[in-house]
mmCIF file of C-alpha atoms in Angstrom:
data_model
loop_
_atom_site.group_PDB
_atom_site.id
_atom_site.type_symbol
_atom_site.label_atom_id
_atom_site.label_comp_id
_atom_site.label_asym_id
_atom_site.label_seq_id
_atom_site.Cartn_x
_atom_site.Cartn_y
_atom_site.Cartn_z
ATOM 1 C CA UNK A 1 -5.840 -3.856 22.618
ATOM 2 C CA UNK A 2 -4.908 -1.348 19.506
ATOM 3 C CA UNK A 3 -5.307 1.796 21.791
ATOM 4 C CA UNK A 4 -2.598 4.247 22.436
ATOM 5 C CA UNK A 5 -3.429 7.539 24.305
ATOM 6 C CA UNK A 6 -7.082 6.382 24.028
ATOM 7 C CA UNK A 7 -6.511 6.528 19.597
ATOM 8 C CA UNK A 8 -7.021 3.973 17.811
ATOM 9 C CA UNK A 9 -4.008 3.001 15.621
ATOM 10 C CA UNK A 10 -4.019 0.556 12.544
ATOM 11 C CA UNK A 11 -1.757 -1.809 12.764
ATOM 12 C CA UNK A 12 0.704 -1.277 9.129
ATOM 13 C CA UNK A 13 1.922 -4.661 7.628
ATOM 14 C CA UNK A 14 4.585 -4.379 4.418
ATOM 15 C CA UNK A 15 4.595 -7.640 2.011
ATOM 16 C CA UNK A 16 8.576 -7.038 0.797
ATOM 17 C CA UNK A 17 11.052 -9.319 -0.896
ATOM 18 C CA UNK A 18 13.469 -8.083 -3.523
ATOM 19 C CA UNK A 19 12.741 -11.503 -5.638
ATOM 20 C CA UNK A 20 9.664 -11.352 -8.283
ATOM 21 C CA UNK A 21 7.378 -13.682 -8.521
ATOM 22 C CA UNK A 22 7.301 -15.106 -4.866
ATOM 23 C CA UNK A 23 3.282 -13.949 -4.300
ATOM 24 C CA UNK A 24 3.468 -10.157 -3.114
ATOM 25 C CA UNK A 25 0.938 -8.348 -4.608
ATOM 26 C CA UNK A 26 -1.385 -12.383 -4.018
ATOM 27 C CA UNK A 27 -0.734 -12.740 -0.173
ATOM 28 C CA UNK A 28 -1.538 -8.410 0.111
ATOM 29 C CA UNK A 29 -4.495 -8.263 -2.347
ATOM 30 C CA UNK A 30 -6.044 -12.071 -0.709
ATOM 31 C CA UNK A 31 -5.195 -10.774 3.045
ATOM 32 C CA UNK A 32 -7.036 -6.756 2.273
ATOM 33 C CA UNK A 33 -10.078 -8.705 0.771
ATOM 34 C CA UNK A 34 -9.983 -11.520 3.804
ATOM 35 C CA UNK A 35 -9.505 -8.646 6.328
ATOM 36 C CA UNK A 36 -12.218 -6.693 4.776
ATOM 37 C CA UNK A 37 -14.579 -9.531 5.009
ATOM 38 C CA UNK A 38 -14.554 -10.140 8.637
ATOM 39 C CA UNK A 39 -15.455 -6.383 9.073
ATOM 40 C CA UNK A 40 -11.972 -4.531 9.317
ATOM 41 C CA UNK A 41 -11.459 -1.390 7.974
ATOM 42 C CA UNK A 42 -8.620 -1.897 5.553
ATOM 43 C CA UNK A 43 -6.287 0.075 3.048
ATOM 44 C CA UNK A 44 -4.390 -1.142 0.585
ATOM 45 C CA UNK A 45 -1.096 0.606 -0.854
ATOM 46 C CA UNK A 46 0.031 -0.455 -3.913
ATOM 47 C CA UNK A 47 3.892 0.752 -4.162
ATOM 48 C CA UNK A 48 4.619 -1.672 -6.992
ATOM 49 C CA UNK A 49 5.057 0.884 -10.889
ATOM 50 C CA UNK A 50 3.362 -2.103 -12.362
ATOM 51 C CA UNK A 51 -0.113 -1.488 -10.250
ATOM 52 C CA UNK A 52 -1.056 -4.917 -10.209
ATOM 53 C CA UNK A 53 -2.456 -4.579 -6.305
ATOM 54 C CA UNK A 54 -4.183 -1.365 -7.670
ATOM 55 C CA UNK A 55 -6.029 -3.934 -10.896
ATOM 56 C CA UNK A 56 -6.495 -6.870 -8.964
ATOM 57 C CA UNK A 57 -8.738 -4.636 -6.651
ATOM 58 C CA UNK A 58 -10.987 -3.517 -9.445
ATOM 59 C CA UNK A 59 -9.011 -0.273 -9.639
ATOM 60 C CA UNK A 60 -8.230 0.555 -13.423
ATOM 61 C CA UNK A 61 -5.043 2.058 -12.681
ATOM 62 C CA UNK A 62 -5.360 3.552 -15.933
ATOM 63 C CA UNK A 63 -7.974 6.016 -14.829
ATOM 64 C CA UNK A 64 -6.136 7.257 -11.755
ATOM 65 C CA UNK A 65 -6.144 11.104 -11.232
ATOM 66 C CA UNK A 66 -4.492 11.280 -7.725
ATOM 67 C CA UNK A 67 -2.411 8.137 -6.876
ATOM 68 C CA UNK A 68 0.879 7.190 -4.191
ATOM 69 C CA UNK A 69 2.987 8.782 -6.455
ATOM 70 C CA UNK A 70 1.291 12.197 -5.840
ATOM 71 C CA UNK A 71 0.994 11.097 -2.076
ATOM 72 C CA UNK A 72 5.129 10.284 -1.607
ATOM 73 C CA UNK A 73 5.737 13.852 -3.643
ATOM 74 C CA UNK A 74 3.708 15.794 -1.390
ATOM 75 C CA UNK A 75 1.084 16.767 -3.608
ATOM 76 C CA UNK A 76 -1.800 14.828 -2.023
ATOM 77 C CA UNK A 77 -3.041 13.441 0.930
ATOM 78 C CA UNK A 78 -3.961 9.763 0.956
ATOM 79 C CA UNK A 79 -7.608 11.100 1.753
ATOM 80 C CA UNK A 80 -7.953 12.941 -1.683
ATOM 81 C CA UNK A 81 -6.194 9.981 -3.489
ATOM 82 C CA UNK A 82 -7.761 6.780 -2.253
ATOM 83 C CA UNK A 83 -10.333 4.741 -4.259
ATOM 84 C CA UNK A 84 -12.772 2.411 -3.379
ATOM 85 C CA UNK A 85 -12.178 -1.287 -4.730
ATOM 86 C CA UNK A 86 -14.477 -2.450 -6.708
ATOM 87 C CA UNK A 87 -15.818 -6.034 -7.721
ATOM 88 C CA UNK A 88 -17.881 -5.287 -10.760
ATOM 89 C CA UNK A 89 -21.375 -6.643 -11.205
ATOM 90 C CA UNK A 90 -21.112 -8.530 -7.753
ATOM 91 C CA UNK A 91 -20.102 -5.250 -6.105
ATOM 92 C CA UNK A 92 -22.957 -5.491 -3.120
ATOM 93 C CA UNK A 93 -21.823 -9.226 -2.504
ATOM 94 C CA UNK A 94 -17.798 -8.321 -1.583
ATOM 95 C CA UNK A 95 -16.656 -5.850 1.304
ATOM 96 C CA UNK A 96 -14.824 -3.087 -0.013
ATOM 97 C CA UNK A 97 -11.448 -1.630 1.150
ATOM 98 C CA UNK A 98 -9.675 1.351 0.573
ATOM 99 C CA UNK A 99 -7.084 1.465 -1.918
ATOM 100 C CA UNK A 100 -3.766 3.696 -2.689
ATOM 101 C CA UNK A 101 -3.456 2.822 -6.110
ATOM 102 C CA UNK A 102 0.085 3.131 -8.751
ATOM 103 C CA UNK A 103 0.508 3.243 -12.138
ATOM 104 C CA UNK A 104 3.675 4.317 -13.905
ATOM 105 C CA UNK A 105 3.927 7.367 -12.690
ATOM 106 C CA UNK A 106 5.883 5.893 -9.398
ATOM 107 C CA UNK A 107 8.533 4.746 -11.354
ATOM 108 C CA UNK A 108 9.582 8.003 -11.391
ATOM 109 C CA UNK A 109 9.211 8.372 -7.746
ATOM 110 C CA UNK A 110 12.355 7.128 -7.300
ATOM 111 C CA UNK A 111 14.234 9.785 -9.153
ATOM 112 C CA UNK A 112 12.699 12.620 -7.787
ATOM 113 C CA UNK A 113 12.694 11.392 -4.126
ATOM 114 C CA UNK A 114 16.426 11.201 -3.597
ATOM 115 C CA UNK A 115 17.453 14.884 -3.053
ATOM 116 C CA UNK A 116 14.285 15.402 -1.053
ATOM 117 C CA UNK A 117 14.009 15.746 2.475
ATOM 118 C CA UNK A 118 12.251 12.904 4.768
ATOM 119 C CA UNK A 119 12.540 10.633 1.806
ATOM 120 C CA UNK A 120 12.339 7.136 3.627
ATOM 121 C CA UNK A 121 9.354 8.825 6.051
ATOM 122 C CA UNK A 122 6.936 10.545 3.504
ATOM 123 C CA UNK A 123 4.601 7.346 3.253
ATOM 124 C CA UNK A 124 4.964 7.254 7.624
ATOM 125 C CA UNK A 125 3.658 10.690 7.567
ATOM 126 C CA UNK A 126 0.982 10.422 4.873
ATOM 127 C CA UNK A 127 -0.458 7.637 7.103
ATOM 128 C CA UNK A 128 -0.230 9.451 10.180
ATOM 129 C CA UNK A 129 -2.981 11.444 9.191
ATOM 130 C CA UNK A 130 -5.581 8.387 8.342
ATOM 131 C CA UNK A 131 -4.461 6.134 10.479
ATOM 132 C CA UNK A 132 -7.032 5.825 13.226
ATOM 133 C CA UNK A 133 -9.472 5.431 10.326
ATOM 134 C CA UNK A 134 -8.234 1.965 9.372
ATOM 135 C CA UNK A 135 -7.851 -1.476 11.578
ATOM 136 C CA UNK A 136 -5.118 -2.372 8.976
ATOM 137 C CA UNK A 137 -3.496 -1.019 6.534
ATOM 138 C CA UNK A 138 -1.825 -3.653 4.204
ATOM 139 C CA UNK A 139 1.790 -2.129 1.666
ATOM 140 C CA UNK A 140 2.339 -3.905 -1.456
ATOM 141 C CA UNK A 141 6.096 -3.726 -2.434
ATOM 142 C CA UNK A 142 7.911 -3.929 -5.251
ATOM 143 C CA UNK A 143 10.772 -6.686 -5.983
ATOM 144 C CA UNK A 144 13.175 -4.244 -5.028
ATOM 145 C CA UNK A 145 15.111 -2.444 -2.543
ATOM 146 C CA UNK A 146 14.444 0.317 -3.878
ATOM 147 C CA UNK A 147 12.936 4.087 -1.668
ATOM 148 C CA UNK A 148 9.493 2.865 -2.277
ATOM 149 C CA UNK A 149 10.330 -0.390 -0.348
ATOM 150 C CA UNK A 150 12.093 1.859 2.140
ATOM 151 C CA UNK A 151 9.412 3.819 3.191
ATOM 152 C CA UNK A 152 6.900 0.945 3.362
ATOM 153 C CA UNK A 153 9.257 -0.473 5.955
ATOM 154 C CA UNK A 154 9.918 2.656 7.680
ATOM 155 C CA UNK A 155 5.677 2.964 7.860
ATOM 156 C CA UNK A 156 5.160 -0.458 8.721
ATOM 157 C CA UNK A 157 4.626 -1.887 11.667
ATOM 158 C CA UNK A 158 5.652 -5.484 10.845
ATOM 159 C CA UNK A 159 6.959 -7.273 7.423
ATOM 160 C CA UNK A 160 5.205 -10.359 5.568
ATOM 161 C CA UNK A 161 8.206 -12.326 3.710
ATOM 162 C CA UNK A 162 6.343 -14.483 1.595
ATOM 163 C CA UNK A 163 8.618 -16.790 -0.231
ATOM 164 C CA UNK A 164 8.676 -20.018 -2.341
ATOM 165 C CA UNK A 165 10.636 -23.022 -0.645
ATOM 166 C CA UNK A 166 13.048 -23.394 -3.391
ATOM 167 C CA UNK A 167 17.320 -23.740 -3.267
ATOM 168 C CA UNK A 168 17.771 -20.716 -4.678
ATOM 169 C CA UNK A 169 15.197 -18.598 -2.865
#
């Protein structure tokens, strides 16, 4: 049972590995939109700069006015910055989930987190205050181990490794 002091707590899953290419943003965007179709009440955190989590959601990350960048800086809450995905024309046909979106703005977000305080822990706390509004709640990180990845490990609950099943990786 997910109940703890009679709350309900989402469980918080990161999809990490520093190599590109090996399916992150696939396996997180495919298991939000699975997850979301059996009835679970899912967000979606896209802490990749490129925002490809945030597009492949419907999400033009273009159009963002609040996004995780404002979230890890402190100048939002992930109520006041999280979007609906969106499926277009077929919009009524595909459950929705919550998403967190990026653009380019979090490339700076590395930068201006490392002289601030609770740096690995803002994304923890941000969560904190949604989290018994979600069943899961599903990080997309970049290939990187970089203080984005670090706080979506010190939020998470458990870590997805997806990988290809080559020599090298």
């Amino acid at each position: 049972s997910n109940i703890f002091k009679g709350k309900r707590m989402a469980k918080v899953f990161c999809v990490a590995n520093q190599k590109g290419g090996v399916g992150k943003t696939t396996t997180t965007v495919n298991l939000a939109a699975g997850l979301a179709a059996v009835g679970q009440r899912v967000l979606m955190i896209d802490l990749d700069p490129q925002g490809n989590a945030t597009m492949s959601s419907g999400v033009d990350k273009r159009e963002l006015s609040l996004s995780v960048y404002d979230v890890l800086l402190e100048s939002a809450s992930i109520a006041e910055a999280r979007v609906k995905s969106s499926w277009g024309e077929d919009y009524a046909r595909h459950p929705t989930y919550d998403v967190l979106g990026a653009n380019r703005d979090l490339a700076g977000a590395e930068v201006e987190l490392v002289n601030q305080e609770r740096r690995n822990i803002r994304l923890k706390e941000a969560l904190a205050q949604v989290d018994s509004e979600y069943d899961f709640v599903l990080i997309d990180c970049p290939p990187s181990l970089s203080m984005l990845t670090l706080n979506a490990l010190c939020a998470a609950h458990g870590v997805v490794v997806p990988m290809q099943c080559e020599y090298f990786a």
